[in-house]
Structure formats: C-alpha cells, structure tokens
Amino acid sequence: MTETTHSTGPYRSYIYAYPHKTAYRPLDAHPAGRPALRELWAAERKDALSLYLHIPFCEVRCGFCNLFTRIGAPEELTTRYLDALDRQATAVRDALGDDGPVRFASAAFGGGTPTFLTAGELERLCDIAEKRMGADLRAVPLSVETSPSTATADRLAVLADRGTTRISIGVQSFVDAEARAAVRPQHRSEVEAALGRIREARIPVLNIDLIYGIDGQTGASWRTSLDAALAWRPEELYLYPLYVRPLTGLGRQGTASEARPEGPDTAWDDQRLRLYRAGRDHLLAHGYEQVSMRMFRRSDAPQAGPDDYACQTDGMIGLGCGARSYTSSLHYSFDYAVEMREIRGIIDRFTTTGDFSRAEVGRYVDEGEARRRHLLQSLLQAEGMRSAEYRERFGTDPYEDFPAELDLFSSRGWLDGSAGPGLLRLSPEGLAHSDALGPELFSPAVRAAMAAYEAK
C-alpha cells in the first residue's frame, strides 16, 4: 500500500503495492462495467497463485494505523464475516475454472488481526482456504499476522497444526512510554509473554515489527527495542518509519509529528533517517542481512515465504473485504476507507453480499503501468534488478523506458555504481531513501487518481 504525505523529503510515500487503492475506482463506472471473474481469470496462469485472506478486526486501533480494520466484532459479526468469506471463496474458485491446473504457491492471513478470531474460527478460516480454494496449507509457505494480546496458546496451536511457517507480530516498541505515544495500549511484559508463546508453538519463522520516529523516541530507547527484539533471535525483523496519516488516531490528535501540513519537517526526517541507519547498522552487526529498506533476515534463517515484493506479482487471489486481487490486466478489491464509520458500512455490505462473481472496485493495468510496477517492486529490493530479466519480459531496456527517473536516481547517489553491467541496484543511501524513490516511478495517471481520491 502507498501512503502519501505532504512531505518532499525522504519519507514521501509508504509503498508496498502499486498502484495504491486510492487510485482504484468503482468498476461499474468503467465503459466495460463490472467484469466477471471467470472472464478476468480465463487467460491467466493459475499454477503458482498467491492466496491472501483478510480479517478486518482488531481489539484496538493503534494511533498510526490506517489499515482497513474495525475495533471489535459485536453480535456474531465474525461468524457472519466468515460465512461471507466462505461464499466468496466458493464463487472465486468456481471462476478460476478447471480447464488447467489451479495451484497455490503461498498463502497468508492478514488484517486487521487474524488472531482476533477464536481458535475455532481460525480452524474455519483454514478450512475455507483448503476446502473451498484448494490450497494445501501444509505444503506451501503460510504467513499469519498476530498481536501481543491475541497470540494465545490455543490460537497458536491451531496455526502451527495447520501448517503456519511464519508468524508476524506487531510490537512496534518495547518501551511502554513509546507504545503509549503511538496510541498502542500494551506493556512490555505482555509482549514478552506473547513472544514466549510463539516460540513454544515452534512456528519456524518469527517476524517482529518495530517502528522508529515515535514522539519521544531517542537513539538509546530505539536501541532498547532493537536489543529486546534480538534477544528472541527472530528470523526476520521489519523496521518501519512512523507516518502520521489523515483520519488516524495520531492524525486527529494533532501531535507534534502531525503539525506539518505544508512541506517537509526536516527535524523529523533527520530523526527518522538517523534511527533507521542506527537500526540497520545494529542488525547488520548482529548477523542479519538487509532484504529491503524495511526487511532484515537473520543470515542463517530459513526463507519461509516470498520476499516482500513477491506478493505483488501477477496472480494474487485476495478474499475478504480488505483484500486485493491481481491479474495481469486488472487489480481489484472492494471499497477502501480509513474512517471507522465507513469501514463498518463496507464490512456490513460485505457480510450481506450474495453474489461475488464480479469485480467491484479496481484499476486496469496497461503495459506502461506493468513496466513501472516491475521496476519499482524489483528496484526496492536490496538485490536489485537484472536488466536482462526486464528485457525478457518487456522487450526493452529499463534505461530506454525510464531514462529521466534512473538518471535522477543516479545523480542523487541512489544507484550502486559498483553493481556491474546489467544490474540495477540501490546503494545503501538509495535503500534509505526508498520512500522518496518509489513515488518518482508513479505514472502521471496514477498520481492524478490518487490526488483526486477523497479520503473517507
């Protein structure tokens, strides 16, 4: 997802998909209307699909969060949601057809917080993935997101038994005062207890998310969180810069971090860059390798799933009202919102939907956008992109297609001049500026659509 800010500094947009949902529009307004899923998937390769199931519920909503999620689920809402998810899965699997092999290469449960569901409901979620969609969860990488308060022993036991290979827990900070500043009600003792239960469940890969740039955070307190995380020897660590976005808790509070409506906040940018570099260097010194600006993997750890760009390749099936699906020509989903009342309305409409055979909201991806997407998602990885792979897919050279952008990156020192011929790779400084580099590759049409989007 891409989160735009007013800043023109190093933290312009938070990117992990392109185009972002704010560039999507209702497909019933398109000349072709709402396309049938069967037609969309008819000519697509379906032998190595990714499967994503979205659970839009959390116990609390953190101050920085603008994900599609609601607090709580009253009146058996989770049951109604899973009923709708079951109907959707049945319709989608029917649309995929049986003319050729339909296989899933990876699976993930995200949200929201999937472990908001009870142990029994998690069993049902796995059944939907397996019995309705045909995914073999014990044979493919399965990643599941959790939180300290919901990582209970019974839920983790279900996930481990059903084949989960990776569990990702959002800790953000081990310092209680920083957690409060981020409007994340938790105590370090609760976090440590949850991490203990995860390790006891023997799920192969543990990922811990941490955030830098929280109000009041210092180099010393950042090191405290890093060392507390490292004590658990997680196979992966994600280091995220804090963003303050419209309609979020921090955005409404008018915190010091949010008081920057026009232009960059140089002091905050400098703080985040300083903390990022300190965190990067600390992890590299402790046996981790950098996969992207955000992702670090322990050098001796198994790779239990795709790197953080692979979920954006064509061939994604998303189930749930906050999930996206990708074909080679159309990215589609349901409506998107941040404000709680809007989210509740979208979830309610999802749970009462009977016909899931057509795409609702989305954006068509032409050849030009496909080139931008390929370059963006590849270049933002530490290993870079081989020009030969780009030429094999598109028949052209990236320097022919994006001369201005690549010249700009080179002039700013963001490209690694020692990478050798045929390899486009970011320098350490380029990786540090990934959130400024990525938006330079957005097309004018996508920029215009995102600018015209009315936040809700």
Coordinates of C-alpha atoms in Angstrom, one line a residue:
M1 CA 0.0 0.0 0.0
T2 CA 1.2 3.5 -0.7
E3 CA 0.5 6.2 1.9
T4 CA 1.1 9.7 0.5
T5 CA 2.2 12.6 2.7
H6 CA 2.8 16.3 2.0
S7 CA 6.5 15.8 2.6
T8 CA 9.0 16.1 -0.2
G9 CA 11.8 14.7 1.9
P10 CA 12.9 11.1 2.3
Y11 CA 9.6 9.9 3.7
R12 CA 7.1 10.8 0.9
S13 CA 5.2 7.5 0.5
Y14 CA 5.0 4.2 2.3
I15 CA 5.0 1.7 -0.6
Y16 CA 4.2 -2.0 -0.7
A17 CA 1.9 -2.2 -3.6
Y18 CA 1.4 -0.2 -6.9
P19 CA -1.0 1.2 -7.9
H20 CA -2.4 2.0 -4.5
K21 CA -6.1 1.5 -3.6
T22 CA -6.6 5.3 -3.7
A23 CA -6.1 5.0 -7.5
Y24 CA -8.9 2.4 -7.7
R25 CA -12.4 3.4 -8.8
P26 CA -15.8 1.6 -8.9
L27 CA -15.8 -0.6 -12.0
D28 CA -19.4 -0.1 -12.7
A29 CA -18.4 3.4 -13.9
H30 CA -16.0 1.9 -16.4
P31 CA -17.2 1.6 -20.0
A32 CA -16.9 -2.2 -19.8
G33 CA -18.8 -2.3 -16.5
R34 CA -18.0 -4.8 -13.7
P35 CA -16.1 -7.7 -15.2
A36 CA -17.0 -11.3 -14.4
L37 CA -14.2 -13.0 -12.5
R38 CA -14.4 -16.0 -14.8
E39 CA -13.6 -13.8 -17.8
L40 CA -10.8 -12.0 -15.9
W41 CA -9.0 -15.2 -15.0
A42 CA -9.7 -17.2 -18.2
A43 CA -6.4 -16.5 -19.9
E44 CA -4.3 -16.1 -16.7
R45 CA -1.7 -18.6 -15.5
K46 CA -3.1 -20.3 -12.4
D47 CA -0.4 -22.8 -11.5
A48 CA 1.5 -20.6 -8.9
L49 CA -1.0 -18.3 -7.4
S50 CA -0.7 -16.4 -4.1
L51 CA -3.7 -16.6 -1.7
Y52 CA -4.5 -13.9 0.8
L53 CA -7.3 -14.0 3.4
H54 CA -8.2 -10.7 5.1
I55 CA -9.7 -10.4 8.6
P56 CA -10.7 -6.8 9.3
F57 CA -10.9 -6.9 13.1
C58 CA -8.7 -5.7 15.9
E59 CA -9.1 -5.4 19.7
V60 CA -7.8 -1.8 19.5
R61 CA -6.7 0.5 16.7
C62 CA -3.2 1.9 17.0
G63 CA -2.8 5.7 16.6
F64 CA -0.7 5.3 13.4
C65 CA -2.9 2.7 11.7
N66 CA -4.9 3.4 8.6
L67 CA -5.4 -0.2 7.6
F68 CA -8.9 -1.4 6.7
T69 CA -9.9 -2.7 10.2
R70 CA -12.6 -2.1 12.8
I71 CA -12.4 -2.4 16.6
G72 CA -14.3 -5.4 17.9
A73 CA -17.0 -7.5 16.3
P74 CA -20.3 -7.4 18.1
E75 CA -23.3 -9.6 17.6
E76 CA -21.7 -12.6 16.0
L77 CA -20.1 -10.4 13.3
T78 CA -17.1 -12.7 12.9
T79 CA -19.5 -15.6 12.1
R80 CA -21.3 -13.5 9.5
Y81 CA -18.0 -12.4 8.1
L82 CA -16.7 -16.0 7.8
D83 CA -20.0 -17.0 6.2
A84 CA -19.5 -14.3 3.5
L85 CA -15.8 -15.3 3.1
D86 CA -17.0 -18.9 2.5
R87 CA -19.4 -17.7 -0.2
Q88 CA -16.8 -15.5 -1.8
A89 CA -14.2 -18.4 -1.8
T90 CA -16.8 -20.7 -3.5
A91 CA -17.5 -18.1 -6.2
V92 CA -13.9 -17.3 -6.8
R93 CA -12.8 -21.0 -7.0
D94 CA -15.7 -21.5 -9.5
A95 CA -14.5 -18.6 -11.5
L96 CA -10.9 -20.0 -11.7
G97 CA -12.4 -23.0 -13.6
D98 CA -10.9 -26.4 -14.1
D99 CA -9.5 -26.1 -17.6
G100 CA -6.0 -26.1 -16.3
P101 CA -4.1 -26.6 -13.1
V102 CA -5.1 -24.3 -10.2
R103 CA -2.3 -24.4 -7.6
F104 CA -1.3 -22.0 -4.8
A105 CA 2.4 -21.3 -4.2
S106 CA 1.9 -19.3 -1.0
A107 CA -0.7 -18.2 1.5
A108 CA -1.2 -15.5 4.1
F109 CA -3.7 -14.4 6.6
G110 CA -3.6 -10.7 7.3
G111 CA -5.7 -7.8 8.5
G112 CA -6.6 -6.3 10.9
T113 CA -5.5 -9.1 13.2
P114 CA -6.4 -12.6 12.0
T115 CA -5.8 -13.9 15.5
F116 CA -8.7 -11.8 16.7
L117 CA -10.6 -14.9 15.6
T118 CA -11.0 -17.6 18.2
A119 CA -9.2 -20.9 17.8
G120 CA -12.3 -22.5 16.4
E121 CA -12.8 -19.6 13.9
L122 CA -9.2 -19.9 12.8
E123 CA -9.9 -23.6 12.1
R124 CA -12.7 -22.5 9.9
L125 CA -10.6 -19.9 8.2
C126 CA -8.0 -22.6 7.3
D127 CA -10.9 -24.8 6.1
I128 CA -12.0 -22.1 3.7
A129 CA -8.5 -21.8 2.3
E130 CA -8.2 -25.6 1.9
K131 CA -11.6 -27.0 1.2
R132 CA -13.0 -24.1 -0.8
M133 CA -9.9 -22.8 -2.6
G134 CA -7.9 -26.0 -2.7
A135 CA -4.8 -24.6 -1.1
D136 CA -2.6 -27.1 0.7
L137 CA -1.6 -25.1 3.7
R138 CA 0.9 -27.7 5.0
A139 CA 2.7 -27.8 1.7
V140 CA 3.2 -24.1 1.0
P141 CA 4.6 -21.2 3.0
L142 CA 1.8 -19.8 5.2
S143 CA 2.3 -16.4 6.9
V144 CA -0.1 -15.1 9.6
E145 CA -0.2 -11.8 11.4
T146 CA -0.8 -11.5 15.1
S147 CA -0.7 -9.1 18.1
P148 CA 0.6 -9.5 21.6
S149 CA -2.9 -9.6 23.1
T150 CA -4.3 -12.2 20.7
A151 CA -1.3 -14.5 20.4
T152 CA -2.8 -17.0 22.8
A153 CA -1.6 -20.6 23.2
D154 CA -4.8 -22.2 21.7
R155 CA -4.8 -19.9 18.7
L156 CA -1.1 -20.5 18.0
A157 CA -1.6 -24.3 18.4
V158 CA -4.2 -24.2 15.6
L159 CA -1.9 -22.2 13.4
A160 CA 1.1 -24.5 14.0
D161 CA -1.0 -27.6 13.4
R162 CA -2.5 -26.2 10.1
G163 CA 1.0 -25.6 8.7
T164 CA 1.9 -22.0 9.5
T165 CA 5.5 -21.4 8.6
R166 CA 5.8 -17.7 9.6
I167 CA 4.2 -15.6 12.3
S168 CA 4.5 -11.8 12.2
I169 CA 3.8 -9.9 15.4
G170 CA 3.4 -6.1 15.6
V171 CA 5.4 -5.0 18.6
Q172 CA 6.4 -1.5 17.4
S173 CA 8.2 -0.7 20.6
F174 CA 9.3 -2.5 23.8
V175 CA 9.3 0.8 25.6
D176 CA 5.9 1.3 27.3
A177 CA 6.0 5.1 27.1
E178 CA 6.6 4.9 23.3
A179 CA 3.8 2.5 22.9
R180 CA 1.5 4.9 24.7
A181 CA 2.8 7.8 22.4
A182 CA 1.8 5.7 19.4
V183 CA -1.6 5.1 20.9
R184 CA -0.9 1.4 21.3
P185 CA -2.0 0.1 24.7
Q186 CA 0.4 -2.6 25.6
H187 CA 3.1 -3.4 28.2
R188 CA 6.4 -4.9 27.6
S189 CA 5.6 -7.8 29.9
E190 CA 2.6 -8.7 27.7
V191 CA 4.8 -8.5 24.6
E192 CA 7.5 -10.8 26.1
A193 CA 4.9 -13.3 27.2
A194 CA 3.4 -13.4 23.7
L195 CA 6.8 -13.9 22.2
G196 CA 7.4 -16.8 24.6
R197 CA 4.2 -18.5 23.5
I198 CA 5.1 -18.0 19.8
R199 CA 8.5 -19.7 20.3
E200 CA 6.8 -22.5 22.3
A201 CA 4.5 -23.1 19.3
R202 CA 7.6 -23.9 17.2
I203 CA 6.5 -22.0 14.1
P204 CA 9.6 -21.9 12.0
V205 CA 9.9 -18.1 11.3
L206 CA 9.2 -15.3 13.7
N207 CA 9.0 -11.8 12.4
I208 CA 8.9 -8.8 14.8
D209 CA 7.8 -5.3 13.5
L210 CA 9.3 -2.2 15.1
I211 CA 8.7 1.4 14.4
Y212 CA 11.1 4.4 14.5
G213 CA 10.2 8.0 14.7
I214 CA 7.7 7.9 17.6
D215 CA 7.4 11.1 19.6
G216 CA 9.9 11.0 22.4
Q217 CA 12.0 8.2 21.0
T218 CA 15.7 8.5 21.3
G219 CA 18.7 6.6 20.0
A220 CA 19.0 4.9 23.3
S221 CA 15.3 3.9 23.6
W222 CA 15.5 2.7 19.9
R223 CA 18.4 0.5 20.9
T224 CA 16.4 -0.8 23.8
S225 CA 13.7 -2.1 21.5
L226 CA 16.2 -3.5 19.0
D227 CA 18.0 -5.4 21.7
A228 CA 14.8 -6.6 23.3
A229 CA 13.8 -8.0 19.9
L230 CA 17.2 -9.5 19.2
A231 CA 17.0 -11.4 22.5
W232 CA 14.4 -13.6 20.8
R233 CA 16.6 -14.2 17.8
P234 CA 13.8 -13.6 15.3
E235 CA 14.3 -15.0 11.9
E236 CA 13.0 -11.6 10.5
L237 CA 12.7 -8.1 11.6
Y238 CA 10.9 -5.3 9.9
L239 CA 11.8 -1.7 10.7
Y240 CA 9.1 0.8 9.8
P241 CA 9.2 4.6 9.8
L242 CA 6.3 6.2 11.5
Y243 CA 3.9 8.0 9.3
V244 CA 1.0 10.2 10.6
R245 CA -1.9 10.0 8.1
P246 CA -5.3 11.6 7.8
L247 CA -8.2 10.1 9.8
T248 CA -5.9 8.1 12.1
G249 CA -5.7 8.5 15.8
L250 CA -2.4 10.4 15.7
G251 CA -3.7 12.5 12.8
R252 CA -6.7 13.5 14.8
Q253 CA -4.8 14.3 18.0
G254 CA -2.7 17.0 16.4
T255 CA 0.5 15.6 17.7
A256 CA 3.8 17.3 17.2
S257 CA 4.6 14.9 14.4
E258 CA 1.4 15.8 12.6
A259 CA 1.9 19.5 12.7
R260 CA 3.4 19.6 9.3
P261 CA 0.6 20.2 6.8
E262 CA 2.7 22.0 4.3
G263 CA 6.2 20.9 3.3
P264 CA 8.7 18.6 4.9
D265 CA 9.5 18.5 8.6
T266 CA 13.3 18.5 8.4
A267 CA 13.9 17.7 12.0
W268 CA 11.6 14.7 12.0
D269 CA 13.0 13.5 8.7
D270 CA 16.5 13.7 10.1
Q271 CA 15.5 11.9 13.3
R272 CA 13.9 9.0 11.3
L273 CA 16.9 8.7 9.0
R274 CA 19.2 8.7 11.9
L275 CA 17.2 6.0 13.7
Y276 CA 16.9 4.0 10.5
R277 CA 20.7 4.0 9.9
A278 CA 21.3 3.1 13.6
G279 CA 18.8 0.2 13.4
R280 CA 20.2 -1.0 10.1
D281 CA 23.8 -1.0 11.3
H282 CA 22.8 -2.7 14.5
L283 CA 21.1 -5.5 12.8
L284 CA 23.8 -6.0 10.2
A285 CA 26.3 -6.2 13.1
H286 CA 24.2 -8.9 14.7
G287 CA 24.1 -11.3 11.8
Y288 CA 21.1 -10.0 9.8
E289 CA 21.1 -9.3 6.1
Q290 CA 19.1 -6.5 4.5
V291 CA 16.4 -7.6 2.1
S292 CA 14.8 -4.2 1.5
M293 CA 14.6 -0.8 3.3
R294 CA 12.3 -2.4 5.9
M295 CA 13.0 -6.1 5.9
F296 CA 16.0 -7.8 7.6
R297 CA 16.5 -11.6 7.7
R298 CA 18.8 -13.5 10.0
S299 CA 21.6 -14.9 7.9
D300 CA 21.1 -18.5 9.0
A301 CA 17.3 -18.4 8.9
P302 CA 15.1 -20.4 6.6
Q303 CA 13.1 -18.4 4.0
A304 CA 9.6 -19.4 4.8
G305 CA 7.9 -17.3 2.2
P306 CA 8.4 -14.8 -0.6
D307 CA 10.3 -11.6 -0.1
D308 CA 8.2 -8.5 0.4
Y309 CA 7.8 -7.7 -3.3
A310 CA 6.7 -11.2 -4.4
C311 CA 3.2 -10.8 -3.1
Q312 CA 2.7 -8.0 -5.8
T313 CA 3.4 -10.2 -8.8
D314 CA 0.5 -11.1 -11.0
G315 CA -1.6 -14.0 -9.8
M316 CA -2.9 -12.9 -6.4
I317 CA -6.3 -14.1 -5.1
G318 CA -7.5 -11.9 -2.2
L319 CA -10.5 -13.0 -0.2
G320 CA -12.2 -10.6 2.3
C321 CA -13.4 -7.1 2.0
G322 CA -10.0 -5.6 2.6
A323 CA -8.1 -7.8 0.2
R324 CA -6.8 -7.1 -3.3
S325 CA -6.6 -9.5 -6.2
Y326 CA -4.1 -9.1 -9.1
T327 CA -4.5 -10.3 -12.7
S328 CA -2.1 -9.2 -15.4
S329 CA -4.6 -6.6 -16.6
L330 CA -6.7 -5.6 -13.5
H331 CA -6.1 -5.1 -9.9
Y332 CA -9.4 -5.2 -8.0
S333 CA -10.8 -5.3 -4.5
F334 CA -13.8 -3.9 -2.5
D335 CA -14.2 -0.3 -1.4
Y336 CA -11.5 1.2 0.8
A337 CA -11.8 3.5 3.8
V338 CA -10.0 4.6 7.0
E339 CA -12.7 6.3 9.0
M340 CA -14.4 3.8 11.3
R341 CA -18.0 4.5 10.3
E342 CA -17.1 4.0 6.6
I343 CA -15.3 0.8 7.4
R344 CA -18.2 -0.6 9.4
G345 CA -20.5 0.1 6.5
I346 CA -18.3 -1.7 4.0
I347 CA -17.9 -4.7 6.3
D348 CA -21.7 -4.8 6.8
R349 CA -22.3 -4.7 3.0
F350 CA -19.7 -7.5 2.5
T351 CA -21.4 -9.8 5.0
T352 CA -24.7 -9.4 3.2
T353 CA -23.4 -9.9 -0.3
G354 CA -24.7 -12.9 -2.1
D355 CA -23.1 -12.6 -5.5
F356 CA -19.3 -12.5 -5.5
S357 CA -18.9 -13.3 -9.2
R358 CA -17.8 -9.9 -10.4
A359 CA -15.0 -7.4 -9.5
E360 CA -16.3 -4.3 -7.7
V361 CA -13.5 -1.7 -7.4
G362 CA -10.2 -1.7 -9.2
R363 CA -7.8 -0.3 -11.7
Y364 CA -6.8 -1.6 -15.1
V365 CA -3.0 -2.1 -15.6
D366 CA -1.7 -1.4 -19.1
E367 CA 1.7 -2.3 -20.4
G368 CA 3.2 1.0 -19.3
E369 CA 2.0 0.5 -15.7
A370 CA 3.2 -3.1 -15.8
R371 CA 6.7 -1.8 -16.6
R372 CA 6.6 0.8 -13.8
R373 CA 5.4 -1.8 -11.4
H374 CA 8.1 -4.3 -12.3
L375 CA 10.9 -1.8 -12.0
L376 CA 9.5 -0.4 -8.7
Q377 CA 9.0 -3.7 -6.9
S378 CA 12.3 -5.1 -8.1
L379 CA 14.5 -2.0 -7.6
L380 CA 13.3 -1.5 -4.0
Q381 CA 14.8 -4.9 -3.1
A382 CA 18.4 -4.9 -1.9
E383 CA 19.4 -7.5 -4.5
G384 CA 18.2 -5.1 -7.3
M385 CA 17.0 -6.0 -10.8
R386 CA 18.8 -7.6 -13.7
S387 CA 18.1 -5.7 -16.9
A388 CA 18.1 -9.0 -18.8
E389 CA 15.0 -10.1 -16.8
Y390 CA 13.3 -6.8 -17.6
R391 CA 14.1 -7.2 -21.4
E392 CA 12.9 -10.8 -21.4
R393 CA 9.5 -9.7 -20.1
F394 CA 9.0 -6.4 -21.9
G395 CA 11.4 -6.5 -24.9
T396 CA 13.1 -3.2 -24.0
D397 CA 15.8 -1.9 -21.7
P398 CA 14.8 -0.1 -18.4
Y399 CA 17.1 2.8 -19.3
E400 CA 15.1 3.2 -22.6
D401 CA 11.8 3.3 -20.7
F402 CA 12.8 5.3 -17.7
P403 CA 15.8 7.5 -18.6
A404 CA 14.7 10.6 -16.6
E405 CA 13.9 8.6 -13.4
L406 CA 17.1 6.5 -13.5
D407 CA 19.3 9.5 -14.3
L408 CA 17.7 11.3 -11.3
F409 CA 18.4 8.3 -9.0
S410 CA 22.0 8.2 -10.3
S411 CA 22.6 11.9 -9.7
R412 CA 21.4 11.6 -6.1
G413 CA 23.7 8.7 -5.4
W414 CA 20.8 6.2 -5.0
L415 CA 22.2 3.7 -7.5
D416 CA 25.1 1.4 -6.7
G417 CA 27.8 2.2 -9.3
S418 CA 29.7 -0.9 -8.3
A419 CA 26.8 -3.3 -9.2
G420 CA 28.3 -4.2 -12.5
P421 CA 26.8 -4.1 -16.0
G422 CA 23.3 -5.4 -16.3
L423 CA 22.3 -5.0 -12.7
L424 CA 20.3 -2.1 -11.4
R425 CA 20.8 -2.0 -7.6
L426 CA 20.3 0.7 -5.0
S427 CA 23.2 2.0 -2.9
P428 CA 22.8 2.0 0.9
E429 CA 21.7 5.6 0.6
G430 CA 19.2 4.6 -2.1
L431 CA 17.7 2.0 0.1
A432 CA 17.5 4.6 2.9
H433 CA 15.5 6.8 0.6
S434 CA 13.2 4.1 -0.8
D435 CA 10.1 6.0 0.3
A436 CA 11.2 9.0 -1.8
L437 CA 12.5 6.9 -4.7
G438 CA 9.4 4.8 -5.2
P439 CA 7.0 7.7 -5.8
E440 CA 9.2 9.0 -8.6
L441 CA 8.1 5.9 -10.6
F442 CA 4.4 6.6 -10.2
S443 CA 2.8 7.4 -13.6
P444 CA 1.0 10.7 -14.1
A445 CA -2.3 8.9 -14.4
V446 CA -1.9 7.2 -11.1
R447 CA -0.7 10.4 -9.4
A448 CA -3.8 12.2 -10.7
A449 CA -6.1 9.4 -9.5
M450 CA -4.5 9.4 -6.0
A451 CA -4.7 13.1 -5.8
A452 CA -8.4 13.1 -6.7
Y453 CA -9.3 10.5 -4.2
E454 CA -11.5 11.7 -1.4
A455 CA -10.4 10.2 1.9
K456 CA -13.1 8.6 3.9

